[in-house]
Amino acid sequence: MKGVFAGAFVLLSVLSLEARGSEDVISKGYSVFESKCASCHPVSVPPEKLKKIREAVEKGGKPPIKAPPMEEISARVKKFYPDEESFVRFVSDYITNPSQDKGVCMPMAYKVFGVMPPVGRGMSEEEKEAVARWLYRNFHYTWEEFIEKHPHH
Ligand code: HEC
């Protein structure tokens, strides 16, 4: 009997998660990304290219991109906000009131790119939530896996 209840509970929580991360929300999140974020953030940059960018920047050059790739940001933010709801809250707040104090990027990122502008101020709560869920769900590396694939030094 206990097992049956446990099974039902698992099923229920999966369904409610599916509702929050439904295809609709994720594809809306992607279109928000394209219109509000992609002018600065690439989706991802292949390891070889990222390595070259890093080497050039370490020698004092300007990076050819305006902000870290979303794949890297997703992995980095998950290290500090591993569950989806706290991740979504963090991202919605950060893009509305960004500051290095609350940010979780590597110190180098602020040095190279500066703090991002408060682009979330011109967005609805629904748009912010959708783009944050897309950022959480579309990428699957942990920070450790990301660093292994894209060594920083
Ligand atoms: C004008 C360029 C620009 C735009 C547009 C932009 N960003 Fe950023 N973003 C940056 C830069 C630069 C950083 C790295 C410095 C920092 O974290 O503030 C960054 C960092 C971030 C971070 C990491 C925060 C941390 O912990 O430091 C998140 C999350 C993020 N951006 C999400 C978004 C989302 C979502 C959008 C679109 C709604 C967006 N950004 C649009 C420039 C931009």
mmCIF file of C-alpha atoms and ligand atoms in Angstrom:
data_model
loop_
_atom_site.group_PDB
_atom_site.id
_atom_site.type_symbol
_atom_site.label_atom_id
_atom_site.label_comp_id
_atom_site.label_asym_id
_atom_site.label_seq_id
_atom_site.Cartn_x
_atom_site.Cartn_y
_atom_site.Cartn_z
ATOM 1 C CA MET A 1 0.000 0.000 0.000
ATOM 2 C CA LYS A 2 2.775 2.379 0.946
ATOM 3 C CA GLY A 3 4.393 1.733 -2.438
ATOM 4 C CA VAL A 4 1.219 2.655 -4.309
ATOM 5 C CA PHE A 5 0.993 5.994 -2.500
ATOM 6 C CA ALA A 6 4.640 6.715 -3.131
ATOM 7 C CA GLY A 7 4.095 5.961 -6.829
ATOM 8 C CA ALA A 8 1.097 8.275 -7.014
ATOM 9 C CA PHE A 9 3.041 11.058 -5.337
ATOM 10 C CA VAL A 10 5.922 10.765 -7.802
ATOM 11 C CA LEU A 11 3.490 10.864 -10.716
ATOM 12 C CA LEU A 12 1.750 13.974 -9.358
ATOM 13 C CA SER A 13 4.955 15.936 -8.878
ATOM 14 C CA VAL A 14 6.187 15.002 -12.351
ATOM 15 C CA LEU A 15 2.922 16.291 -13.836
ATOM 16 C CA SER A 16 3.092 19.611 -12.063
ATOM 17 C CA LEU A 17 6.725 20.082 -13.121
ATOM 18 C CA GLU A 18 5.723 19.293 -16.687
ATOM 19 C CA ALA A 19 3.070 21.988 -16.537
ATOM 20 C CA ARG A 20 5.628 24.571 -15.414
ATOM 21 C CA GLY A 21 8.210 23.483 -17.963
ATOM 22 C CA SER A 22 5.737 22.812 -20.780
ATOM 23 C CA GLU A 23 6.787 23.079 -24.424
ATOM 24 C CA ASP A 24 4.850 26.359 -24.639
ATOM 25 C CA VAL A 25 6.799 28.037 -21.846
ATOM 26 C CA ILE A 26 10.120 26.785 -23.190
ATOM 27 C CA SER A 27 9.488 27.892 -26.765
ATOM 28 C CA LYS A 28 8.227 31.262 -25.507
ATOM 29 C CA GLY A 29 11.424 31.458 -23.441
ATOM 30 C CA TYR A 30 13.501 30.835 -26.550
ATOM 31 C CA SER A 31 11.786 33.619 -28.473
ATOM 32 C CA VAL A 32 12.324 35.990 -25.514
ATOM 33 C CA PHE A 33 16.000 34.964 -25.590
ATOM 34 C CA GLU A 34 16.183 35.747 -29.312
ATOM 35 C CA SER A 35 14.614 39.184 -29.012
ATOM 36 C CA LYS A 36 16.013 40.370 -25.632
ATOM 37 C CA CYS A 37 19.259 38.503 -24.908
ATOM 38 C CA ALA A 38 20.834 37.152 -28.112
ATOM 39 C CA SER A 39 22.270 40.540 -29.128
ATOM 40 C CA CYS A 40 24.817 40.005 -26.318
ATOM 41 C CA HIS A 41 24.724 36.326 -25.285
ATOM 42 C CA PRO A 42 25.587 33.571 -27.809
ATOM 43 C CA VAL A 43 23.794 30.267 -27.072
ATOM 44 C CA SER A 44 27.097 28.417 -26.933
ATOM 45 C CA VAL A 45 30.654 28.723 -28.224
ATOM 46 C CA PRO A 46 32.701 25.610 -29.170
ATOM 47 C CA PRO A 47 35.532 24.840 -26.680
ATOM 48 C CA GLU A 48 38.324 25.641 -29.172
ATOM 49 C CA LYS A 49 36.869 29.041 -29.985
ATOM 50 C CA LEU A 50 36.202 29.863 -26.323
ATOM 51 C CA LYS A 51 39.806 28.960 -25.520
ATOM 52 C CA LYS A 52 41.102 31.330 -28.221
ATOM 53 C CA ILE A 53 38.846 34.125 -26.933
ATOM 54 C CA ARG A 54 40.128 33.584 -23.395
ATOM 55 C CA GLU A 55 43.758 33.623 -24.498
ATOM 56 C CA ALA A 56 43.244 36.850 -26.472
ATOM 57 C CA VAL A 57 41.489 38.488 -23.501
ATOM 58 C CA GLU A 58 44.263 37.428 -21.118
ATOM 59 C CA LYS A 59 46.704 39.257 -23.403
ATOM 60 C CA GLY A 60 44.577 42.402 -23.090
ATOM 61 C CA GLY A 61 42.472 42.054 -26.273
ATOM 62 C CA LYS A 62 38.745 42.733 -26.604
ATOM 63 C CA PRO A 63 36.465 39.665 -26.816
ATOM 64 C CA PRO A 64 34.460 39.236 -30.068
ATOM 65 C CA ILE A 65 31.309 38.576 -27.983
ATOM 66 C CA LYS A 66 29.540 40.977 -25.584
ATOM 67 C CA ALA A 67 28.616 38.477 -22.873
ATOM 68 C CA PRO A 68 29.288 34.895 -21.756
ATOM 69 C CA PRO A 69 27.497 32.105 -23.700
ATOM 70 C CA MET A 70 24.137 31.011 -22.238
ATOM 71 C CA GLU A 71 25.367 27.418 -21.979
ATOM 72 C CA GLU A 72 28.075 28.585 -19.565
ATOM 73 C CA ILE A 73 25.717 30.891 -17.626
ATOM 74 C CA SER A 74 23.180 28.083 -17.180
ATOM 75 C CA ALA A 75 25.815 25.734 -15.728
ATOM 76 C CA ARG A 76 27.325 28.451 -13.531
ATOM 77 C CA VAL A 77 24.024 29.647 -12.052
ATOM 78 C CA LYS A 78 22.926 26.014 -11.384
ATOM 79 C CA LYS A 79 26.017 25.559 -9.222
ATOM 80 C CA PHE A 80 24.593 28.196 -6.827
ATOM 81 C CA TYR A 81 20.847 27.734 -7.483
ATOM 82 C CA PRO A 82 20.502 24.044 -8.358
ATOM 83 C CA ASP A 83 16.726 23.678 -8.196
ATOM 84 C CA GLU A 84 14.572 25.148 -10.941
ATOM 85 C CA GLU A 85 12.427 27.449 -8.792
ATOM 86 C CA SER A 86 15.326 29.178 -7.028
ATOM 87 C CA PHE A 87 17.163 29.408 -10.376
ATOM 88 C CA VAL A 88 14.143 31.087 -11.998
ATOM 89 C CA ARG A 89 13.814 33.559 -9.086
ATOM 90 C CA PHE A 90 17.510 34.407 -9.250
ATOM 91 C CA VAL A 91 17.543 34.989 -13.024
ATOM 92 C CA SER A 92 14.317 37.078 -13.049
ATOM 93 C CA ASP A 93 15.719 39.261 -10.297
ATOM 94 C CA TYR A 94 19.252 39.495 -11.717
ATOM 95 C CA ILE A 95 18.186 40.697 -15.151
ATOM 96 C CA THR A 96 15.974 43.348 -13.484
ATOM 97 C CA ASN A 97 18.501 44.529 -10.853
ATOM 98 C CA PRO A 98 21.944 43.261 -11.890
ATOM 99 C CA SER A 99 25.010 43.853 -9.707
ATOM 100 C CA GLN A 100 28.338 42.173 -9.202
ATOM 101 C CA ASP A 101 27.449 41.725 -5.493
ATOM 102 C CA LYS A 102 24.660 39.290 -6.186
ATOM 103 C CA GLY A 103 26.032 37.862 -9.440
ATOM 104 C CA VAL A 104 27.672 34.435 -9.528
ATOM 105 C CA CYS A 105 29.853 34.783 -12.654
ATOM 106 C CA MET A 106 33.620 34.428 -12.373
ATOM 107 C CA PRO A 107 35.339 37.741 -11.414
ATOM 108 C CA MET A 108 36.944 37.720 -14.880
ATOM 109 C CA ALA A 109 33.514 38.053 -16.533
ATOM 110 C CA TYR A 110 32.776 41.393 -14.836
ATOM 111 C CA LYS A 111 36.247 42.608 -15.662
ATOM 112 C CA VAL A 112 35.995 41.709 -19.338
ATOM 113 C CA PHE A 113 32.340 42.501 -20.042
ATOM 114 C CA GLY A 114 31.177 44.776 -17.196
ATOM 115 C CA VAL A 115 27.862 44.254 -15.364
ATOM 116 C CA MET A 116 24.890 43.602 -17.667
ATOM 117 C CA PRO A 117 22.232 46.310 -18.130
ATOM 118 C CA PRO A 118 18.812 45.860 -16.388
ATOM 119 C CA VAL A 119 17.091 44.500 -19.522
ATOM 120 C CA GLY A 120 14.390 42.852 -17.379
ATOM 121 C CA ARG A 121 12.899 46.256 -16.533
ATOM 122 C CA GLY A 122 11.298 46.417 -19.963
ATOM 123 C CA MET A 123 9.887 42.882 -19.736
ATOM 124 C CA SER A 124 6.726 41.340 -18.243
ATOM 125 C CA GLU A 125 6.990 38.841 -15.347
ATOM 126 C CA GLU A 126 5.813 36.123 -17.786
ATOM 127 C CA GLU A 127 8.622 36.898 -20.232
ATOM 128 C CA LYS A 128 11.227 36.851 -17.448
ATOM 129 C CA GLU A 129 9.958 33.549 -16.095
ATOM 130 C CA ALA A 130 9.803 31.967 -19.564
ATOM 131 C CA VAL A 131 13.359 32.965 -20.500
ATOM 132 C CA ALA A 132 14.647 31.804 -17.094
ATOM 133 C CA ARG A 133 12.952 28.385 -17.506
ATOM 134 C CA TRP A 134 14.370 28.062 -21.008
ATOM 135 C CA LEU A 135 17.838 28.888 -19.595
ATOM 136 C CA TYR A 136 17.416 26.205 -16.931
ATOM 137 C CA ARG A 137 15.963 23.470 -19.138
ATOM 138 C CA ASN A 138 17.720 23.901 -22.448
ATOM 139 C CA PHE A 139 21.216 23.115 -21.102
ATOM 140 C CA HIS A 140 22.346 20.021 -19.268
ATOM 141 C CA TYR A 141 25.937 20.459 -18.126
ATOM 142 C CA THR A 142 26.817 20.850 -14.470
ATOM 143 C CA TRP A 143 29.468 23.511 -13.854
ATOM 144 C CA GLU A 144 32.099 20.789 -13.297
ATOM 145 C CA GLU A 145 31.223 19.133 -16.635
ATOM 146 C CA PHE A 146 31.274 22.469 -18.403
ATOM 147 C CA ILE A 147 34.731 23.315 -17.047
ATOM 148 C CA GLU A 148 36.028 19.882 -17.988
ATOM 149 C CA LYS A 149 34.895 20.431 -21.596
ATOM 150 C CA HIS A 150 35.992 24.077 -21.662
ATOM 151 C CA PRO A 151 39.095 24.326 -19.416
ATOM 152 C CA HIS A 152 39.535 27.879 -18.142
ATOM 153 C CA HIS A 153 43.320 27.569 -17.944
HETATM 154 C C1 HEC B 1 23.694 44.424 -23.438
HETATM 155 C C2 HEC B 1 24.183 43.066 -23.314
HETATM 156 C C3 HEC B 1 23.346 42.058 -22.567
HETATM 157 C C4 HEC B 1 22.027 41.710 -22.792
HETATM 158 C C5 HEC B 1 21.059 42.272 -23.821
HETATM 159 C C6 HEC B 1 21.737 40.635 -21.856
HETATM 160 N N1 HEC B 1 22.825 40.369 -21.083
HETATM 161 FE FE1 HEC B 1 22.942 38.967 -19.598
HETATM 162 N N2 HEC B 1 24.874 39.458 -19.239
HETATM 163 C C7 HEC B 1 25.588 40.411 -19.931
HETATM 164 C C8 HEC B 1 26.929 40.485 -19.383
HETATM 165 C C9 HEC B 1 28.011 41.421 -19.858
HETATM 166 C C10 HEC B 1 27.011 39.533 -18.346
HETATM 167 C C11 HEC B 1 28.241 39.200 -17.459
HETATM 168 C C12 HEC B 1 28.357 40.170 -16.295
HETATM 169 C C13 HEC B 1 27.224 40.039 -15.331
HETATM 170 O O1 HEC B 1 26.997 38.922 -14.822
HETATM 171 O O2 HEC B 1 26.503 41.031 -15.104
HETATM 172 C C14 HEC B 1 25.683 38.918 -18.269
HETATM 173 C C15 HEC B 1 25.357 37.954 -17.352
HETATM 174 C C16 HEC B 1 24.112 37.338 -17.277
HETATM 175 C C17 HEC B 1 23.747 36.369 -16.267
HETATM 176 C C18 HEC B 1 24.638 35.842 -15.142
HETATM 177 C C19 HEC B 1 24.388 36.627 -13.885
HETATM 178 C C20 HEC B 1 25.456 36.505 -12.846
HETATM 179 O O3 HEC B 1 25.319 35.678 -11.949
HETATM 180 O O4 HEC B 1 26.430 37.241 -12.895
HETATM 181 C C21 HEC B 1 22.453 35.984 -16.558
HETATM 182 C C22 HEC B 1 21.618 34.975 -15.782
HETATM 183 C C23 HEC B 1 22.030 36.721 -17.717
HETATM 184 N N3 HEC B 1 23.061 37.539 -18.128
HETATM 185 C C24 HEC B 1 20.813 36.581 -18.316
HETATM 186 C C25 HEC B 1 20.370 37.372 -19.385
HETATM 187 C C26 HEC B 1 19.064 37.231 -19.988
HETATM 188 C C27 HEC B 1 18.029 36.174 -19.605
HETATM 189 C C28 HEC B 1 18.963 38.199 -20.950
HETATM 190 C C29 HEC B 1 17.786 38.501 -21.835
HETATM 191 C C30 HEC B 1 16.523 38.699 -21.189
HETATM 192 C C31 HEC B 1 20.227 38.932 -20.947
HETATM 193 N N4 HEC B 1 21.056 38.395 -19.995
HETATM 194 C C32 HEC B 1 20.507 40.007 -21.787
HETATM 195 C C33 HEC B 1 25.126 41.208 -20.965
HETATM 196 C C34 HEC B 1 23.837 41.189 -21.489
#
